[in-house]
Amino acid sequence: MLDALVSFWQVHFPIFSILLPAFTSFILILLGNPGAGSLQQDWRQPIRHAISLISASIGLIFAILMVMHASTGATKVYELAQWTAPFGIVLVVDRLAAMMVLLSYILVLPILWYASAEWDLKGRYFHTMMHFLMMGISGAFLTGDLFNLFVFFEILLMSSYVLLLHSHSTPRFKMGIHYVIINLLASALFLIGLGLIYGNVGSLNMADVARLYPTLPEDNHQMALAGALLLFVVFGIKAAMFPVGFWLPKTYAVATTPVAAIFALMTKVGIYAILRVNGTVFSDAGSNYVLDTLLLGIGVATTIYGVIGAMGAERLRRMIGFMVLSSIGTILIAVALNNTQAWSAALYYLVHSTFVAAAFYLLAEWIGYQRGDAKDHIKIAPIMKQNKLVSILFFILALMMAGLPPLSGFVGKVMILQATAYSPYQVWIILAILLVSLLSILVFVRTGFLIFWRAEHPEDNPKNPAFTSYQALPSQPTPRVDKLIYLFIGLLISYAVVAEPVHQYAYAAAAQLQDKSLYQRKVLKFDENNQPISVQKYDANYLPGLKYGATSDDPYQHTIKNTIHPDTLYGDHIDLDKLSQSAEPQSSQQPLTQPASGAVAVNNP
């Protein structure tokens, strides 16, 4: 029994990270959800918490096992409905995909636990939407097909629309409209880009497109490049890079705290897509020149724009949003350097920036909760009742986000600076990163000075109404927020301690991502001549061989046994006698039970 379960897991584990949150969402929907005002008294609420947290915990275990599998260097290809690439949709688990899925679950599990204290009572279907969001995020990281990437983007975006409006308010509704319109425009551009690519390449499988793209005629190549650049704009909108990232600071500022914390991961989906698609699939000489030149300037502009915006921010949550933009720019600079060392540094810094941004949004709630009418405005107000503790946490997180030693932000930036060694723009990149680090310190000094150092002494005259107002302010944070901040700070400190093994994994992930030929051999199938079995030019007279009815001669008959899953090959609709009389002489010498030499077996990692 145990052997059967292990075997089942080894075959099907890539799909579990998608199906688990999907089925969890369906179960939570079937469980029902009354109005927000009735949730606290609803007897089903503890059941919702249990289902949601158990599912996220199982998802975290699956992600850990996935990373353990990928860390060996194996690439797992999972064929949906037993259709091989490029004719069907495949999921691909490599080091990068496994790492991103693990990052997602490490972030979402504690946030779900924290939100279960009170935030999920302020709107309907919070846990349902969170798991739909995880379905979309996991699918985007695991898919090996460009159109399927669009589908998973839409799933995570539709979930994010609902989550952004959770606990309804006028500012959330206004920014929600902007957020939806921007992303609908991005989705339209995504479809147009896919149309240009498919119309000129003839495939949307990432491995197949990467193989065919450099061989296209000049006209088709340029049209496909136009489609790739449209996708780059779309991914840039998702990643909130300059100049299409203006929406992020205001949008994240109005979201509820757990939603803002999980949204820190959303921009990383866009960065992942840039790495996977623009950095790998479309990476011939011409495309690299355009992409590297554009992306390096965009990265520098984004990181400087973000820190300057943070200097002028009037609210803490908006300041954090601008600092998120600045960190995105730093990652894009590393991606634009386009070498293995730089990409590994980008991946290391990506994880750091995700957790520190989430922790800062949680701290912003704590600060706003204890400052009364001042909320999270960066201005002088009466001192908080937990001023010393909160100021220490602010100081630690500020060091981390600004990239000061010896914490993980500093380690990540040093890795990026080391990767500039062979760049012709090395001096300018170093100056930009150091300038942003200096300005980041000034941002946090200004913010901490106004909120903590210059805080006023509270009114001590009982007859003054201000005395009563101050006494009514809470002396404790909102439920569980302090514990979650401690957890994230602990994770970030540990992340700096284990920087070397993490960097080794990230380096291996970057090297694996850049090895396009290996990726193609894992995903695609090959015939007896060791040629990839791929799409063919359209022929109106071509009729594939069938067991029943008249058919034309099939020049591709010899590829069937290398393409179709054995369960289908020995079904009712394939004529094995005709298959053995292939047009390829050597194919008749190959047994039908085994793939030919040089072919990649179905689901072979």
Coordinates of C-alpha atoms in Angstrom, one line a residue:
M1 CA 0.0 0.0 0.0
L2 CA 2.8 2.4 1.0
D3 CA 4.7 1.6 -2.2
A4 CA 1.6 2.3 -4.3
L5 CA 1.2 5.7 -2.6
V6 CA 4.8 6.6 -3.1
S7 CA 4.5 5.5 -6.8
F8 CA 1.4 7.6 -7.2
W9 CA 3.1 10.6 -5.7
Q10 CA 6.1 10.3 -7.9
V11 CA 4.0 10.2 -11.0
H12 CA 1.4 12.9 -10.2
F13 CA 3.0 15.3 -7.7
P14 CA 3.3 18.3 -10.0
I15 CA -0.5 18.6 -10.3
F16 CA -1.1 18.4 -6.5
S17 CA 0.0 22.0 -5.8
I18 CA -2.8 23.1 -8.2
L19 CA -5.5 20.7 -7.4
L20 CA -5.2 21.0 -3.6
P21 CA -6.1 24.7 -3.4
A22 CA -8.7 24.2 -6.1
F23 CA -10.6 21.5 -4.3
T24 CA -10.1 23.4 -1.0
S25 CA -11.9 26.4 -2.5
F26 CA -14.7 24.2 -3.9
I27 CA -15.2 22.6 -0.5
L28 CA -15.3 26.0 1.2
I29 CA -17.8 27.3 -1.3
L30 CA -20.1 24.3 -0.7
L31 CA -19.8 24.9 3.0
G32 CA -21.5 28.2 2.5
N33 CA -20.7 31.6 3.8
P34 CA -23.2 34.0 5.4
G35 CA -22.9 37.8 5.4
A36 CA -19.8 39.3 7.1
G37 CA -21.8 40.5 10.1
S38 CA -22.9 36.9 10.9
L39 CA -19.6 35.1 10.5
Q40 CA -18.5 35.4 14.1
Q41 CA -21.6 33.6 15.3
D42 CA -21.6 31.0 12.4
W43 CA -20.9 27.5 13.7
R44 CA -19.1 26.7 10.4
Q45 CA -16.4 29.3 10.9
P46 CA -14.0 26.9 13.0
I47 CA -14.5 24.3 10.2
R48 CA -13.5 26.9 7.6
H49 CA -10.4 27.7 9.6
A50 CA -9.5 24.0 10.0
I51 CA -10.0 23.2 6.3
S52 CA -8.0 26.3 5.1
L53 CA -5.1 25.8 7.5
I54 CA -4.9 22.0 7.0
S55 CA -4.9 22.5 3.2
A56 CA -2.2 25.2 3.4
S57 CA -0.1 22.9 5.7
I58 CA -0.4 20.0 3.3
G59 CA 0.5 22.4 0.4
L60 CA 3.6 23.4 2.3
I61 CA 4.6 19.7 2.7
F62 CA 4.0 19.1 -1.0
A63 CA 6.2 22.1 -1.8
I64 CA 9.0 20.9 0.4
L65 CA 8.9 17.5 -1.2
M66 CA 8.9 19.2 -4.6
V67 CA 12.1 21.2 -3.7
M68 CA 13.7 18.0 -2.5
H69 CA 13.0 16.4 -5.8
A70 CA 14.1 19.4 -7.8
S71 CA 17.3 19.9 -5.8
T72 CA 18.7 16.7 -7.3
G73 CA 18.7 18.5 -10.7
A74 CA 15.8 16.3 -12.0
T75 CA 13.1 18.0 -14.2
K76 CA 9.7 16.5 -13.8
V77 CA 7.3 16.8 -16.8
Y78 CA 3.7 16.1 -16.1
E79 CA 1.5 15.6 -19.2
L80 CA -2.1 16.6 -18.7
A81 CA -4.6 14.1 -20.2
Q82 CA -1.5 12.1 -21.4
W83 CA -1.0 14.6 -24.3
T84 CA 2.7 15.1 -24.9
A85 CA 4.3 18.5 -25.6
P86 CA 3.9 20.5 -27.7
F87 CA 0.5 19.1 -28.6
G88 CA -0.8 19.1 -25.1
I89 CA -0.3 21.2 -21.9
V90 CA 2.5 20.1 -19.6
L91 CA 3.5 21.1 -16.1
V92 CA 7.2 21.3 -15.5
V93 CA 8.9 21.1 -12.1
D94 CA 12.5 22.4 -12.1
R95 CA 14.5 24.1 -9.4
L96 CA 13.0 27.5 -10.0
A97 CA 9.4 26.4 -10.1
A98 CA 9.7 24.4 -7.0
M99 CA 11.5 27.2 -5.2
M100 CA 8.7 29.7 -6.1
V101 CA 5.9 27.3 -5.0
L102 CA 7.7 26.8 -1.6
L103 CA 8.1 30.5 -1.1
S104 CA 4.3 30.9 -1.8
Y105 CA 3.3 28.4 0.8
I106 CA 5.8 29.6 3.4
L107 CA 4.2 33.0 3.1
V108 CA 0.5 32.1 2.8
L109 CA 0.2 29.6 5.7
P110 CA 1.1 32.0 8.5
I111 CA -0.9 34.8 6.9
L112 CA -4.0 32.5 6.8
W113 CA -3.4 31.7 10.5
Y114 CA -3.1 35.4 11.3
A115 CA -6.2 36.4 9.2
S116 CA -8.3 33.7 11.0
A117 CA -8.1 35.7 14.2
E118 CA -10.4 38.6 13.0
W119 CA -9.7 39.7 9.4
D120 CA -11.6 36.9 7.8
L121 CA -14.7 38.0 9.7
K122 CA -14.9 41.3 7.8
G123 CA -15.9 39.9 4.4
R124 CA -17.3 36.8 2.7
Y125 CA -15.2 34.0 1.2
F126 CA -11.8 35.2 2.4
H127 CA -10.3 31.7 2.7
T128 CA -11.9 30.6 -0.5
M129 CA -10.4 33.4 -2.5
M130 CA -7.0 32.9 -0.8
H131 CA -6.9 29.3 -2.0
F132 CA -8.0 30.2 -5.5
L133 CA -5.2 32.8 -5.5
M134 CA -2.8 30.0 -4.5
M135 CA -4.1 27.8 -7.3
G136 CA -3.4 30.6 -9.8
I137 CA 0.1 31.4 -8.4
S138 CA 1.1 27.7 -8.2
G139 CA -0.1 27.1 -11.7
A140 CA 1.7 30.1 -13.1
F141 CA 5.0 28.8 -11.6
L142 CA 4.5 25.2 -12.8
T143 CA 3.1 25.5 -16.3
G144 CA 5.2 24.9 -19.4
D145 CA 2.7 26.5 -21.8
L146 CA 2.3 30.2 -22.6
F147 CA -1.5 30.1 -23.0
N148 CA -1.8 28.1 -19.8
L149 CA 0.3 30.9 -18.1
F150 CA -2.4 33.3 -19.3
V151 CA -5.1 31.1 -17.8
F152 CA -3.4 30.9 -14.4
F153 CA -2.7 34.6 -14.4
E154 CA -6.5 35.2 -14.9
I155 CA -7.3 32.9 -12.0
L156 CA -5.0 34.7 -9.6
L157 CA -6.1 38.1 -10.8
M158 CA -9.8 37.3 -10.4
S159 CA -9.1 36.1 -6.8
S160 CA -7.0 39.3 -6.2
Y161 CA -9.9 41.5 -7.3
V162 CA -12.2 40.0 -4.6
L163 CA -9.4 40.1 -2.0
L164 CA -8.6 43.7 -2.6
L165 CA -12.3 44.6 -1.9
H166 CA -12.4 42.4 1.2
S167 CA -13.8 44.5 4.2
H168 CA -15.4 47.0 1.9
S169 CA -14.5 50.7 2.1
T170 CA -14.7 53.6 -0.3
P171 CA -10.9 53.8 -0.9
R172 CA -10.7 50.1 -1.6
F173 CA -13.6 50.4 -4.1
K174 CA -12.0 53.3 -5.9
M175 CA -8.6 51.6 -6.1
G176 CA -10.2 48.3 -7.0
I177 CA -11.7 49.9 -10.1
H178 CA -8.3 51.2 -11.2
Y179 CA -6.7 47.8 -10.4
V180 CA -9.2 45.9 -12.4
I181 CA -9.0 48.2 -15.4
I182 CA -5.2 48.1 -15.5
N183 CA -5.2 44.3 -15.3
L184 CA -7.9 43.9 -17.9
L185 CA -5.8 46.0 -20.3
A186 CA -2.8 43.8 -19.5
S187 CA -4.8 40.7 -20.2
A188 CA -5.9 42.0 -23.6
L189 CA -2.2 42.7 -24.4
F190 CA -1.4 39.2 -23.2
L191 CA -3.8 37.7 -25.7
I192 CA -2.6 39.9 -28.5
G193 CA 1.0 38.9 -27.8
L194 CA 0.1 35.2 -27.7
G195 CA -1.7 35.6 -31.0
L196 CA 1.4 37.1 -32.6
I197 CA 3.6 34.3 -31.2
Y198 CA 1.3 31.5 -32.2
G199 CA 0.6 32.9 -35.7
N200 CA 4.3 33.1 -36.5
V201 CA 5.9 30.3 -34.4
G202 CA 3.0 27.8 -34.6
S203 CA 3.3 26.7 -31.0
L204 CA 2.8 28.0 -27.5
N205 CA 4.7 25.4 -25.6
M206 CA 7.7 27.2 -24.0
A207 CA 10.2 24.5 -24.9
D208 CA 9.0 24.3 -28.5
V209 CA 8.8 28.1 -28.9
A210 CA 12.4 28.4 -27.6
R211 CA 13.5 25.8 -30.2
L212 CA 11.6 27.3 -33.2
Y213 CA 12.0 31.0 -32.5
P214 CA 15.7 31.4 -33.6
T215 CA 15.0 29.5 -36.8
L216 CA 12.1 31.7 -38.1
P217 CA 12.4 33.7 -41.3
E218 CA 13.1 37.4 -40.6
D219 CA 9.6 38.6 -41.0
N220 CA 8.1 35.9 -38.8
H221 CA 10.9 36.4 -36.3
Q222 CA 10.2 40.1 -36.0
M223 CA 6.5 39.5 -35.5
A224 CA 7.2 36.9 -32.8
L225 CA 9.6 39.4 -31.2
A226 CA 6.8 42.0 -31.2
G227 CA 4.6 39.4 -29.4
A228 CA 7.4 38.7 -26.9
L229 CA 7.8 42.4 -26.1
L230 CA 4.0 42.7 -25.6
L231 CA 4.3 39.9 -23.0
F232 CA 7.2 41.8 -21.5
V233 CA 5.0 44.8 -21.0
V234 CA 2.3 42.6 -19.5
F235 CA 4.7 41.0 -17.1
G236 CA 6.1 44.4 -16.3
I237 CA 2.6 45.6 -15.3
K238 CA 2.3 42.5 -13.0
A239 CA 5.7 43.2 -11.5
A240 CA 4.9 46.9 -11.2
M241 CA 8.1 48.1 -12.9
F242 CA 8.6 51.7 -14.1
P243 CA 6.7 53.3 -15.9
V244 CA 3.7 50.9 -15.6
G245 CA 3.9 50.4 -11.8
F246 CA 2.2 53.6 -10.6
W247 CA -0.8 51.6 -9.4
L248 CA 1.0 49.6 -6.7
P249 CA 1.7 52.0 -3.7
K250 CA -1.9 53.2 -3.5
T251 CA -3.5 49.9 -4.2
Y252 CA -1.5 48.0 -1.6
A253 CA -2.0 50.9 0.9
V254 CA -5.8 50.4 0.9
A255 CA -5.8 46.6 1.0
T256 CA -6.5 44.9 4.3
T257 CA -3.3 43.9 6.1
P258 CA -3.3 40.1 5.3
V259 CA -4.1 40.9 1.6
A260 CA -1.3 43.5 1.4
A261 CA 1.1 41.0 2.9
I262 CA 0.2 38.2 0.4
F263 CA 0.2 40.8 -2.4
A264 CA 4.0 41.2 -1.7
L265 CA 4.2 37.8 -3.6
M266 CA 2.1 39.0 -6.6
T267 CA 4.8 41.2 -8.1
K268 CA 7.2 38.3 -7.9
V269 CA 5.0 36.3 -10.3
G270 CA 5.6 39.0 -12.9
I271 CA 9.4 38.8 -12.3
Y272 CA 9.3 35.0 -12.6
A273 CA 7.5 35.3 -15.9
I274 CA 10.1 37.8 -17.2
L275 CA 12.8 35.3 -16.2
R276 CA 11.1 32.2 -17.6
V277 CA 9.6 33.7 -20.8
N278 CA 11.6 36.8 -21.9
G279 CA 14.9 35.7 -20.3
T280 CA 14.8 32.1 -21.6
V281 CA 12.2 31.3 -24.2
F282 CA 12.9 34.5 -26.3
S283 CA 16.6 34.7 -25.8
D284 CA 18.4 34.8 -29.2
A285 CA 21.0 37.5 -29.9
G286 CA 18.6 40.1 -31.2
S287 CA 16.0 39.6 -28.5
N288 CA 18.7 39.6 -25.7
Y289 CA 20.1 42.9 -26.9
V290 CA 16.7 44.6 -26.9
L291 CA 15.6 43.0 -23.6
D292 CA 18.9 43.6 -21.7
T293 CA 19.1 47.2 -22.8
L294 CA 15.5 47.9 -22.0
L295 CA 15.4 46.0 -18.7
L296 CA 18.6 47.5 -17.3
G297 CA 17.4 51.0 -17.8
I298 CA 13.9 50.1 -16.5
G299 CA 15.4 48.5 -13.4
V300 CA 17.5 51.5 -12.5
A301 CA 14.6 53.8 -13.1
T302 CA 12.2 51.7 -11.0
T303 CA 14.5 51.4 -8.0
I304 CA 15.3 55.2 -8.0
Y305 CA 11.6 56.1 -8.6
G306 CA 10.6 53.9 -5.8
V307 CA 12.9 55.3 -3.2
I308 CA 12.2 58.9 -4.2
G309 CA 8.4 58.2 -3.9
A310 CA 9.1 56.7 -0.5
M311 CA 10.8 59.9 0.6
G312 CA 7.7 62.0 -0.2
A313 CA 5.1 59.5 1.1
E314 CA 2.8 60.8 3.8
R315 CA 1.6 57.5 5.1
L316 CA 3.6 54.5 6.2
R317 CA 1.7 51.9 4.1
R318 CA 2.2 54.0 1.0
M319 CA 5.9 54.4 1.8
I320 CA 6.2 50.6 2.1
G321 CA 4.6 50.3 -1.3
F322 CA 7.2 52.6 -2.9
M323 CA 10.0 50.6 -1.1
V324 CA 8.5 47.5 -2.7
L325 CA 8.8 49.2 -6.1
S326 CA 12.5 50.0 -5.3
S327 CA 13.2 46.4 -4.4
I328 CA 11.6 45.3 -7.7
G329 CA 13.9 47.6 -9.6
T330 CA 16.9 46.1 -7.8
I331 CA 15.8 42.6 -8.8
L332 CA 15.2 43.7 -12.4
I333 CA 18.8 45.1 -12.6
A334 CA 20.1 41.7 -11.6
V335 CA 17.9 40.0 -14.2
A336 CA 19.1 42.4 -16.9
L337 CA 22.7 41.4 -16.3
N338 CA 21.7 38.1 -17.8
N339 CA 24.3 35.8 -16.4
T340 CA 24.0 32.9 -14.0
Q341 CA 25.6 34.7 -11.0
A342 CA 23.3 37.7 -11.4
W343 CA 20.1 35.6 -11.8
S344 CA 21.0 33.6 -8.7
A345 CA 21.5 36.9 -6.8
A346 CA 18.1 38.1 -8.1
L347 CA 16.4 34.9 -6.8
Y348 CA 18.0 35.2 -3.4
Y349 CA 17.0 38.9 -3.1
L350 CA 13.5 38.1 -4.4
V351 CA 12.8 35.9 -1.4
H352 CA 14.2 38.4 1.0
S353 CA 12.1 41.3 -0.4
T354 CA 8.9 39.3 -0.3
F355 CA 9.2 38.5 3.4
V356 CA 10.4 41.9 4.5
A357 CA 7.6 43.7 2.7
A358 CA 5.0 41.4 4.2
A359 CA 6.4 41.9 7.7
F360 CA 6.4 45.7 7.2
Y361 CA 2.8 45.8 6.2
L362 CA 2.0 43.8 9.4
L363 CA 4.0 46.3 11.4
A364 CA 2.2 49.2 9.7
E365 CA -1.1 47.8 11.1
W366 CA 0.3 47.6 14.6
I367 CA 1.5 51.2 14.4
G368 CA -1.8 52.5 13.0
Y369 CA -3.8 50.6 15.5
Q370 CA -2.0 52.2 18.5
R371 CA -1.9 55.8 17.1
G372 CA -5.6 56.6 17.1
D373 CA -6.6 59.3 14.7
A374 CA -3.0 59.7 13.4
K375 CA -3.2 56.1 12.1
D376 CA -0.2 55.4 9.9
H377 CA 0.4 59.0 8.8
I378 CA 4.0 59.9 9.0
K379 CA 3.6 62.8 11.3
I380 CA 4.0 63.7 15.0
A381 CA 1.4 62.1 17.3
P382 CA 1.2 61.0 21.0
I383 CA 3.6 58.3 21.9
M384 CA 2.4 54.7 21.4
K385 CA 1.9 52.6 24.5
Q386 CA 4.3 49.9 23.1
N387 CA 6.6 52.5 21.6
K388 CA 9.9 50.8 22.6
L389 CA 9.0 47.4 21.3
V390 CA 7.5 48.7 18.1
S391 CA 10.4 51.1 17.4
I392 CA 12.9 48.2 17.8
L393 CA 10.9 46.1 15.3
F394 CA 10.8 49.1 13.0
F395 CA 14.6 49.5 13.3
I396 CA 15.2 45.8 12.5
L397 CA 12.9 45.7 9.5
A398 CA 14.4 49.1 8.3
L399 CA 17.9 47.6 8.4
M400 CA 16.7 44.6 6.4
M401 CA 14.8 46.5 3.7
A402 CA 17.6 49.1 3.3
G403 CA 20.1 46.4 2.8
L404 CA 22.5 47.1 5.7
P405 CA 24.8 44.4 7.1
P406 CA 24.7 41.8 8.4
L407 CA 21.1 40.9 7.4
S408 CA 19.7 39.2 4.3
G409 CA 19.1 42.4 2.3
F410 CA 22.8 43.3 2.5
V411 CA 23.8 39.8 1.4
G412 CA 21.5 39.9 -1.6
K413 CA 22.8 43.3 -2.7
V414 CA 26.4 42.2 -2.3
M415 CA 25.6 39.2 -4.5
I416 CA 24.1 41.5 -7.2
L417 CA 27.1 43.9 -7.0
Q418 CA 29.5 41.0 -7.5
A419 CA 27.6 39.9 -10.5
T420 CA 28.3 43.2 -12.3
A421 CA 32.0 42.3 -12.8
Y422 CA 31.7 41.8 -16.5
S423 CA 29.0 44.4 -17.3
P424 CA 30.1 47.4 -19.3
Y425 CA 27.7 49.4 -17.0
Q426 CA 29.3 48.2 -13.8
V427 CA 30.2 51.5 -12.3
W428 CA 26.7 53.0 -13.0
I429 CA 24.9 50.0 -11.6
I430 CA 27.0 50.1 -8.4
L431 CA 26.4 53.8 -8.0
A432 CA 22.6 53.4 -8.6
I433 CA 22.4 50.6 -6.0
L434 CA 24.5 52.4 -3.4
L435 CA 22.5 55.6 -4.0
V436 CA 19.3 53.8 -3.5
S437 CA 20.6 52.2 -0.3
L438 CA 21.6 55.6 1.0
L439 CA 18.3 57.2 0.2
S440 CA 16.5 54.2 1.8
I441 CA 18.3 54.9 5.0
L442 CA 17.2 58.5 4.8
V443 CA 13.6 57.3 4.2
F444 CA 13.6 55.1 7.3
V445 CA 15.4 57.7 9.4
R446 CA 12.8 60.4 8.5
T447 CA 9.9 58.0 9.1
G448 CA 11.2 56.7 12.5
F449 CA 12.1 60.2 13.6
L450 CA 8.6 61.5 13.1
I451 CA 6.7 58.4 14.4
F452 CA 8.9 57.4 17.3
W453 CA 11.6 59.9 18.2
R454 CA 9.5 63.1 18.0
A455 CA 6.3 61.4 19.4
E456 CA 4.6 63.7 21.9
H457 CA 4.1 62.9 25.6
P458 CA 0.4 61.9 26.2
E459 CA -2.0 64.3 27.9
D460 CA -1.8 63.8 31.7
N461 CA -4.6 66.1 32.7
P462 CA -7.7 64.0 33.4
K463 CA -9.9 67.0 32.6
N464 CA -8.6 67.3 29.1
P465 CA -10.6 65.3 26.5
A466 CA -7.3 64.3 24.9
F467 CA -6.5 62.3 28.1
T468 CA -9.6 60.2 27.8
S469 CA -8.9 59.6 24.1
Y470 CA -5.4 58.5 24.8
Q471 CA -6.4 56.2 27.6
A472 CA -8.9 54.5 25.2
L473 CA -6.1 53.6 22.7
P474 CA -5.2 49.9 22.8
S475 CA -2.1 48.8 24.7
Q476 CA -1.7 45.6 22.7
P477 CA -1.5 44.9 19.0
T478 CA -4.3 43.3 16.9
P479 CA -4.5 39.5 17.5
R480 CA -1.6 37.5 16.3
V481 CA 0.1 40.3 14.4
D482 CA 3.0 40.5 16.8
K483 CA 3.7 36.8 16.6
L484 CA 3.6 36.8 12.8
I485 CA 6.1 39.7 12.7
Y486 CA 8.4 37.8 15.1
L487 CA 8.1 34.8 12.8
F488 CA 9.0 36.7 9.6
I489 CA 11.9 38.4 11.3
G490 CA 13.2 35.0 12.5
L491 CA 12.8 33.6 9.0
L492 CA 14.8 36.6 7.5
I493 CA 17.6 36.2 10.1
S494 CA 17.7 32.5 9.4
Y495 CA 17.8 33.3 5.7
A496 CA 20.9 35.3 6.2
V497 CA 22.5 32.6 8.3
V498 CA 21.9 29.9 5.6
A499 CA 22.8 32.3 2.7
E500 CA 25.4 30.0 1.3
P501 CA 23.3 26.8 0.7
V502 CA 20.4 29.0 -0.5
H503 CA 22.7 30.7 -2.9
Q504 CA 24.0 27.4 -4.2
Y505 CA 20.4 26.2 -4.8
A506 CA 19.6 29.6 -6.5
Y507 CA 22.8 29.3 -8.7
A508 CA 21.8 25.8 -9.8
A509 CA 18.3 27.0 -10.5
A510 CA 19.6 29.9 -12.6
A511 CA 22.0 27.6 -14.5
Q512 CA 19.2 25.1 -15.1
L513 CA 16.9 27.9 -16.3
Q514 CA 19.5 29.1 -18.8
D515 CA 20.2 25.6 -20.3
K516 CA 17.5 25.7 -23.0
S517 CA 18.6 22.6 -24.7
L518 CA 18.3 20.5 -21.6
Y519 CA 14.8 21.9 -20.9
Q520 CA 13.8 21.1 -24.5
R521 CA 15.0 17.5 -24.2
K522 CA 13.1 17.0 -21.0
V523 CA 9.8 18.5 -22.3
L524 CA 9.7 17.5 -26.0
K525 CA 9.7 14.0 -27.6
F526 CA 12.1 12.8 -30.2
D527 CA 11.8 10.4 -33.0
E528 CA 14.2 7.6 -34.1
N529 CA 16.4 10.1 -35.9
N530 CA 16.7 12.1 -32.7
Q531 CA 14.7 14.9 -34.2
P532 CA 12.1 16.7 -32.0
I533 CA 8.5 15.8 -32.7
S534 CA 6.9 19.2 -33.2
V535 CA 4.2 21.1 -35.0
Q536 CA 4.0 20.9 -38.8
K537 CA 3.0 23.4 -41.4
Y538 CA -0.7 23.3 -42.1
D539 CA -1.7 20.9 -44.9
A540 CA -5.4 20.7 -45.9
N541 CA -4.9 17.3 -47.5
Y542 CA -3.3 15.7 -44.5
L543 CA -5.4 13.2 -42.6
P544 CA -3.8 11.3 -39.8
G545 CA -3.9 7.5 -39.7
L546 CA -6.9 6.0 -37.9
K547 CA -7.9 2.4 -37.3
Y548 CA -11.3 2.8 -38.9
G549 CA -12.2 4.5 -42.2
A550 CA -10.1 5.5 -45.2
T551 CA -7.0 7.6 -44.5
S552 CA -4.3 9.2 -46.5
D553 CA -0.7 8.2 -46.3
D554 CA 0.6 9.6 -43.0
P555 CA 4.2 10.9 -43.3
Y556 CA 4.3 11.3 -39.5
Q557 CA 3.1 7.8 -38.7
H558 CA 6.5 6.9 -37.3
T559 CA 6.3 9.5 -34.5
I560 CA 3.1 8.1 -33.0
K561 CA 4.7 5.6 -30.6
N562 CA 7.1 8.3 -29.3
T563 CA 4.3 10.8 -28.7
I564 CA 1.2 8.9 -27.5
H565 CA 1.0 7.5 -24.0
P566 CA 1.1 3.6 -24.0
D567 CA -2.4 3.4 -22.6
T568 CA -3.7 5.2 -25.6
L569 CA -1.4 3.5 -28.1
Y570 CA -2.9 0.1 -27.2
G571 CA -6.4 1.4 -27.2
D572 CA -9.1 0.9 -29.7
H573 CA -8.3 3.6 -32.3
I574 CA -4.6 3.0 -33.3
D575 CA -3.9 0.4 -36.0
L576 CA -0.8 -1.3 -34.7
D577 CA -0.3 -3.2 -38.0
K578 CA -0.3 0.0 -39.9
L579 CA 1.9 1.6 -37.3
S580 CA 4.5 -1.1 -37.8
Q581 CA 4.6 -0.4 -41.5
S582 CA 6.0 3.1 -41.0
A583 CA 7.4 5.2 -43.7
E584 CA 10.6 5.3 -41.7
P585 CA 12.5 2.1 -42.2
Q586 CA 14.2 2.1 -38.8
S587 CA 10.9 2.6 -37.0
S588 CA 9.8 -0.9 -37.9
Q589 CA 12.8 -2.3 -36.1
Q590 CA 11.9 -0.5 -32.9
P591 CA 9.6 -2.3 -30.4
L592 CA 6.4 -0.6 -29.6
T593 CA 6.7 -1.2 -25.9
Q594 CA 9.7 1.0 -25.5
P595 CA 10.6 4.5 -26.7
A596 CA 13.3 4.7 -29.4
S597 CA 16.9 5.6 -28.7
G598 CA 17.2 9.3 -28.0
A599 CA 13.5 9.6 -27.2
V600 CA 12.3 11.0 -23.9
A601 CA 9.9 8.7 -22.2
V602 CA 6.5 9.9 -21.0
N603 CA 6.8 11.4 -17.5
N604 CA 10.5 10.7 -17.3
P605 CA 12.0 13.2 -14.9

